[in-house]
mmCIF file of C-alpha atoms in Angstrom:
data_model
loop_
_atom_site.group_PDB
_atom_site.id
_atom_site.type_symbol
_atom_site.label_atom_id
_atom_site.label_comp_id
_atom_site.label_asym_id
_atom_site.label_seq_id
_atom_site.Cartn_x
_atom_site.Cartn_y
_atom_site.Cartn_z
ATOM 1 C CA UNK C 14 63.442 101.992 84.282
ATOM 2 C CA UNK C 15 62.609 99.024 81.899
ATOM 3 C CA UNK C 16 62.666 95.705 83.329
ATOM 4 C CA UNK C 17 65.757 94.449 80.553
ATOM 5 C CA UNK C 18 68.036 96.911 82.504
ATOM 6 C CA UNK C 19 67.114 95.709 86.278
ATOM 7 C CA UNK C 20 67.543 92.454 84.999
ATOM 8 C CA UNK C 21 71.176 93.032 83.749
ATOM 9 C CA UNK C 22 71.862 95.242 87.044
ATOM 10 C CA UNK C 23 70.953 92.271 88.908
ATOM 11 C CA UNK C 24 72.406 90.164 86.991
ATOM 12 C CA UNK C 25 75.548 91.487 87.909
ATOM 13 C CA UNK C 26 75.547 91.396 91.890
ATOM 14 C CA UNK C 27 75.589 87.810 91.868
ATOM 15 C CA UNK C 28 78.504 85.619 93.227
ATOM 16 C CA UNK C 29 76.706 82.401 91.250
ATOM 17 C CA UNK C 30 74.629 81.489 88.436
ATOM 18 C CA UNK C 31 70.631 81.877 88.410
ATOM 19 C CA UNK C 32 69.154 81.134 91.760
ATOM 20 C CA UNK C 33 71.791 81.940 93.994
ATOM 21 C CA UNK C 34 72.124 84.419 97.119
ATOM 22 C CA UNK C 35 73.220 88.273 95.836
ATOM 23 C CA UNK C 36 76.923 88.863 97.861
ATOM 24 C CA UNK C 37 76.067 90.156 101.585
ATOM 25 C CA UNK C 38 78.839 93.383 101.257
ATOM 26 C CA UNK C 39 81.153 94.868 98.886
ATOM 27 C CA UNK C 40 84.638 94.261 98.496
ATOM 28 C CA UNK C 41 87.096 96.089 100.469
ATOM 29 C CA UNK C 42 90.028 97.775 98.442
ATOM 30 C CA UNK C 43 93.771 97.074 100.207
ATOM 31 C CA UNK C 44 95.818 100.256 101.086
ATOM 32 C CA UNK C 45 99.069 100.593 101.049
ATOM 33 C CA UNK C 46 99.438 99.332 104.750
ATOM 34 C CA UNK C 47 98.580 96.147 103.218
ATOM 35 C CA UNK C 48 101.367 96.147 100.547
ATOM 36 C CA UNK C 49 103.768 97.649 103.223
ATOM 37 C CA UNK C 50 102.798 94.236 105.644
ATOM 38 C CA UNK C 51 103.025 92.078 102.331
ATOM 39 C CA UNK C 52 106.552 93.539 101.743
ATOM 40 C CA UNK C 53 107.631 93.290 105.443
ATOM 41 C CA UNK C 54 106.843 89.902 105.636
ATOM 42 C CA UNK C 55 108.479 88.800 102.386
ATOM 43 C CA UNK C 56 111.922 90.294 103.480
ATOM 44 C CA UNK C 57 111.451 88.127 106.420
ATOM 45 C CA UNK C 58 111.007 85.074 104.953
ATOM 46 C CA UNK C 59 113.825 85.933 102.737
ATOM 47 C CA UNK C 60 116.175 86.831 105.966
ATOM 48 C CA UNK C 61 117.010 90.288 105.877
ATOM 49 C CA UNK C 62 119.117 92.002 109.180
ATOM 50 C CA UNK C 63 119.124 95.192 110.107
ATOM 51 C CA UNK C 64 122.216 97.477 109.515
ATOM 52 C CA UNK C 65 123.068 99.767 112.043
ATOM 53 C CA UNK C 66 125.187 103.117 112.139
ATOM 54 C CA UNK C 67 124.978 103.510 108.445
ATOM 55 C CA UNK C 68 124.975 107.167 107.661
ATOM 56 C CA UNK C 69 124.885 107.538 104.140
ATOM 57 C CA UNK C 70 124.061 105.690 101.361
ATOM 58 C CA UNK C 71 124.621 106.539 97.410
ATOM 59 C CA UNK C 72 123.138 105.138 94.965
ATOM 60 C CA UNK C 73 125.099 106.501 90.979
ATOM 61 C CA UNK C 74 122.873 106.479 88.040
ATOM 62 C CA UNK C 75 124.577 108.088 85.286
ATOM 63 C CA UNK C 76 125.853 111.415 85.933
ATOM 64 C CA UNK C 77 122.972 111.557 88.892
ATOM 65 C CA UNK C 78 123.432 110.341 92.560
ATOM 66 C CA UNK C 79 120.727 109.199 94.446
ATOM 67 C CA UNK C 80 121.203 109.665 97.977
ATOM 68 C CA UNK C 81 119.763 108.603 101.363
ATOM 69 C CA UNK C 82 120.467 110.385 104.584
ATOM 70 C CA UNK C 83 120.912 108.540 107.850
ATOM 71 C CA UNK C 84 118.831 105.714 105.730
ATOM 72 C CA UNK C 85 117.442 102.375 107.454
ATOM 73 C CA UNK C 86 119.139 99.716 105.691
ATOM 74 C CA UNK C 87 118.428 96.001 105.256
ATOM 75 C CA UNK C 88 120.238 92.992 103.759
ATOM 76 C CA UNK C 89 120.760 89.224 103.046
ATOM 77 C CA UNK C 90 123.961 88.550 101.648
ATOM 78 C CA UNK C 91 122.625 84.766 100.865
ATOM 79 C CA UNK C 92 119.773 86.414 98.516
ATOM 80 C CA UNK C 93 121.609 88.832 97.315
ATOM 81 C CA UNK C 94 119.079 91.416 98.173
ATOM 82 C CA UNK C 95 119.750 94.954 99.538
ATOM 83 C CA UNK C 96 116.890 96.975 101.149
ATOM 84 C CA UNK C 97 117.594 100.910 101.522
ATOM 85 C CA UNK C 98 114.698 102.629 102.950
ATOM 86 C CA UNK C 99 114.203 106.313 103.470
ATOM 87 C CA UNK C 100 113.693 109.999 101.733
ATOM 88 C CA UNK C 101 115.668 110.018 98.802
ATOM 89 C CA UNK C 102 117.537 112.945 96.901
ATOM 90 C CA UNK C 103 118.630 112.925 93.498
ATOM 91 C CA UNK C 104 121.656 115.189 92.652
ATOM 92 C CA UNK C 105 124.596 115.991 90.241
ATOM 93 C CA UNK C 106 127.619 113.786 90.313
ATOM 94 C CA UNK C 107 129.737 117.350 90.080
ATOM 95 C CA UNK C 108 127.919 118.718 93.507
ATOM 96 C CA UNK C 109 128.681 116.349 95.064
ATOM 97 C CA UNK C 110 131.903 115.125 94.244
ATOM 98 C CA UNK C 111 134.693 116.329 96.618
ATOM 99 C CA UNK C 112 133.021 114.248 99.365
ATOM 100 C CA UNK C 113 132.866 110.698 97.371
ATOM 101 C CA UNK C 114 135.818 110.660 95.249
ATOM 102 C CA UNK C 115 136.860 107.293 97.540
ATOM 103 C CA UNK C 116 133.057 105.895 97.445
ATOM 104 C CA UNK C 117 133.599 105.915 93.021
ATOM 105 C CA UNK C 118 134.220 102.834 91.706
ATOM 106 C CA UNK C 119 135.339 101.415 88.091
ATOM 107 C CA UNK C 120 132.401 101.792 86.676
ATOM 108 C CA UNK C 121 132.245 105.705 87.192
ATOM 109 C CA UNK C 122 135.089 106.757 85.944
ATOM 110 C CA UNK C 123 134.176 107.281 82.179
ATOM 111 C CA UNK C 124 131.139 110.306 84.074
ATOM 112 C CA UNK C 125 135.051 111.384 86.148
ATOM 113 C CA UNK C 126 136.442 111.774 82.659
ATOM 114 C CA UNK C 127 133.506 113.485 81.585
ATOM 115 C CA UNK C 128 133.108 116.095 84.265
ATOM 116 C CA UNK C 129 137.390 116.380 84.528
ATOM 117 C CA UNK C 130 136.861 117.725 81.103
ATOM 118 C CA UNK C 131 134.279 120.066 81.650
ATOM 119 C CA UNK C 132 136.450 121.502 84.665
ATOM 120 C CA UNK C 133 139.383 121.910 81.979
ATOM 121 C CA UNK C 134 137.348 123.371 79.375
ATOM 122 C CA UNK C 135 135.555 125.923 81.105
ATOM 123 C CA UNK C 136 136.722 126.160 84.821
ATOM 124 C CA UNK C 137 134.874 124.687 87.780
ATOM 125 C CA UNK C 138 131.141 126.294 86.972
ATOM 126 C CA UNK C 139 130.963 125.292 83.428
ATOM 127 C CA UNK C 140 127.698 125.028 81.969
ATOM 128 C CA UNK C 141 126.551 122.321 79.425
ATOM 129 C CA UNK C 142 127.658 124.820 76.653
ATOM 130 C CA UNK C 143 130.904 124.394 78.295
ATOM 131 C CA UNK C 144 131.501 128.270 77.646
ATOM 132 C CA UNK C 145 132.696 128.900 81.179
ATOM 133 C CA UNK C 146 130.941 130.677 84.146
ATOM 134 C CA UNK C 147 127.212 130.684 84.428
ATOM 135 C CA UNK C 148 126.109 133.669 84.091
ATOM 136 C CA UNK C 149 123.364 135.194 85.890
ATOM 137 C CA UNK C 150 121.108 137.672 84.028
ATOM 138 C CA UNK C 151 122.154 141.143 85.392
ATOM 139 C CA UNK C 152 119.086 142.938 84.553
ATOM 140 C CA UNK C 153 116.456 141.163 85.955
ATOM 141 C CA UNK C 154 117.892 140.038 89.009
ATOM 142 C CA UNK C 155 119.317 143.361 90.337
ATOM 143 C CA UNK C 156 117.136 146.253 91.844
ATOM 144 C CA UNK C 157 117.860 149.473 90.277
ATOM 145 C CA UNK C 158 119.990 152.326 91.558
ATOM 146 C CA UNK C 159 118.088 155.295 93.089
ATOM 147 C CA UNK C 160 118.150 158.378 91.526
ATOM 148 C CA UNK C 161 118.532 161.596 93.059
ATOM 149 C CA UNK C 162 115.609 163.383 93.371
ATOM 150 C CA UNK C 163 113.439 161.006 92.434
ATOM 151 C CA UNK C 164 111.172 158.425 94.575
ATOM 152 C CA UNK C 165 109.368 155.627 94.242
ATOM 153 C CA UNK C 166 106.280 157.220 94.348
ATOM 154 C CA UNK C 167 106.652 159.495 91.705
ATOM 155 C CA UNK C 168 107.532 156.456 89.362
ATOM 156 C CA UNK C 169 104.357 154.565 90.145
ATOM 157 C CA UNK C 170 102.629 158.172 89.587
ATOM 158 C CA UNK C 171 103.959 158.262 86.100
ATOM 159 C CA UNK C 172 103.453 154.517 85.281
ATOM 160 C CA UNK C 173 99.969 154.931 86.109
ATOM 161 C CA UNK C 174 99.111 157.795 83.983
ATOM 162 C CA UNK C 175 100.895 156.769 81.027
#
């Protein structure tokens, strides 16, 4: 090594200018521990209280529904701040619908409309074509009918001569 590049590797351990001590240990990297603490204590100094016997919570984005089961939920009505903690699922409005007709609000009835006319125009599986049923591909799905006679290791046979 030349002495121009220890100089500028030195150079660049130092917590002064020229003359002063090198820095005695590196810097230590936070985890995610130390965000989780950070965040903990900021919704205490904002005033958050526990929720109890809250068993579901949905949260409707479009025509998707994010939803929480049994979730731990937080809030201060004086912030305005609502904390819903827990392992999400994101789903279709339509598969979930029978079940939170009542929890739909104004704001979700033009994605009703939309999926009302769906139902109308192709009956209750309609794809986004809206040509009616999904179909699943018969072929490829379904294992073949035996033949008489034949077995499966006389099929392989041929398959592997040919």
């Amino acid at each position: 090594m030349n002495v121009e590049k220890l100089m500028k590797m030195a150079g660049a351990v130092r917590t002064g200018g020229k003359g002063s001590m090198r820095r005695k240990k590196k810097a230590v990297h936070k985890t995610t521990t130390t965000d989780d603490k950070r965040l903990q204590s900021t919704l205490k100094r904002i005033g958050v209280n526990a929720i109890p016997a809250i068993e579901e919570v949905n949260i409707f984005k479009d025509d998707q529904v994010i939803q929480f089961q049994t979730p731990k939920v937080q809030a201060s009505i004086a912030a305005n701040t609502w904390v819903v903690s827990g392992t999400p699922q994101i789903k279709k409005l339509q598969d979930i619908l029978p079940g939170i007709i009542n929890q739909l609000g104004p704001d979700n009835l033009d994605n009703l409309r939309k999926l009302a006319e769906q139902f109308q125009k192709g009956g209750p599986n309609a794809n986004a074509e809206g040509t009616g049923l999904n179909t699943v591909e018969e072929d490829d799905d379904e294992v073949p009918d035996l033949v008489a006679g034949e077995t499966f290791e006389a099929a392989a046979e041929e398959g592997q001569k040919s």
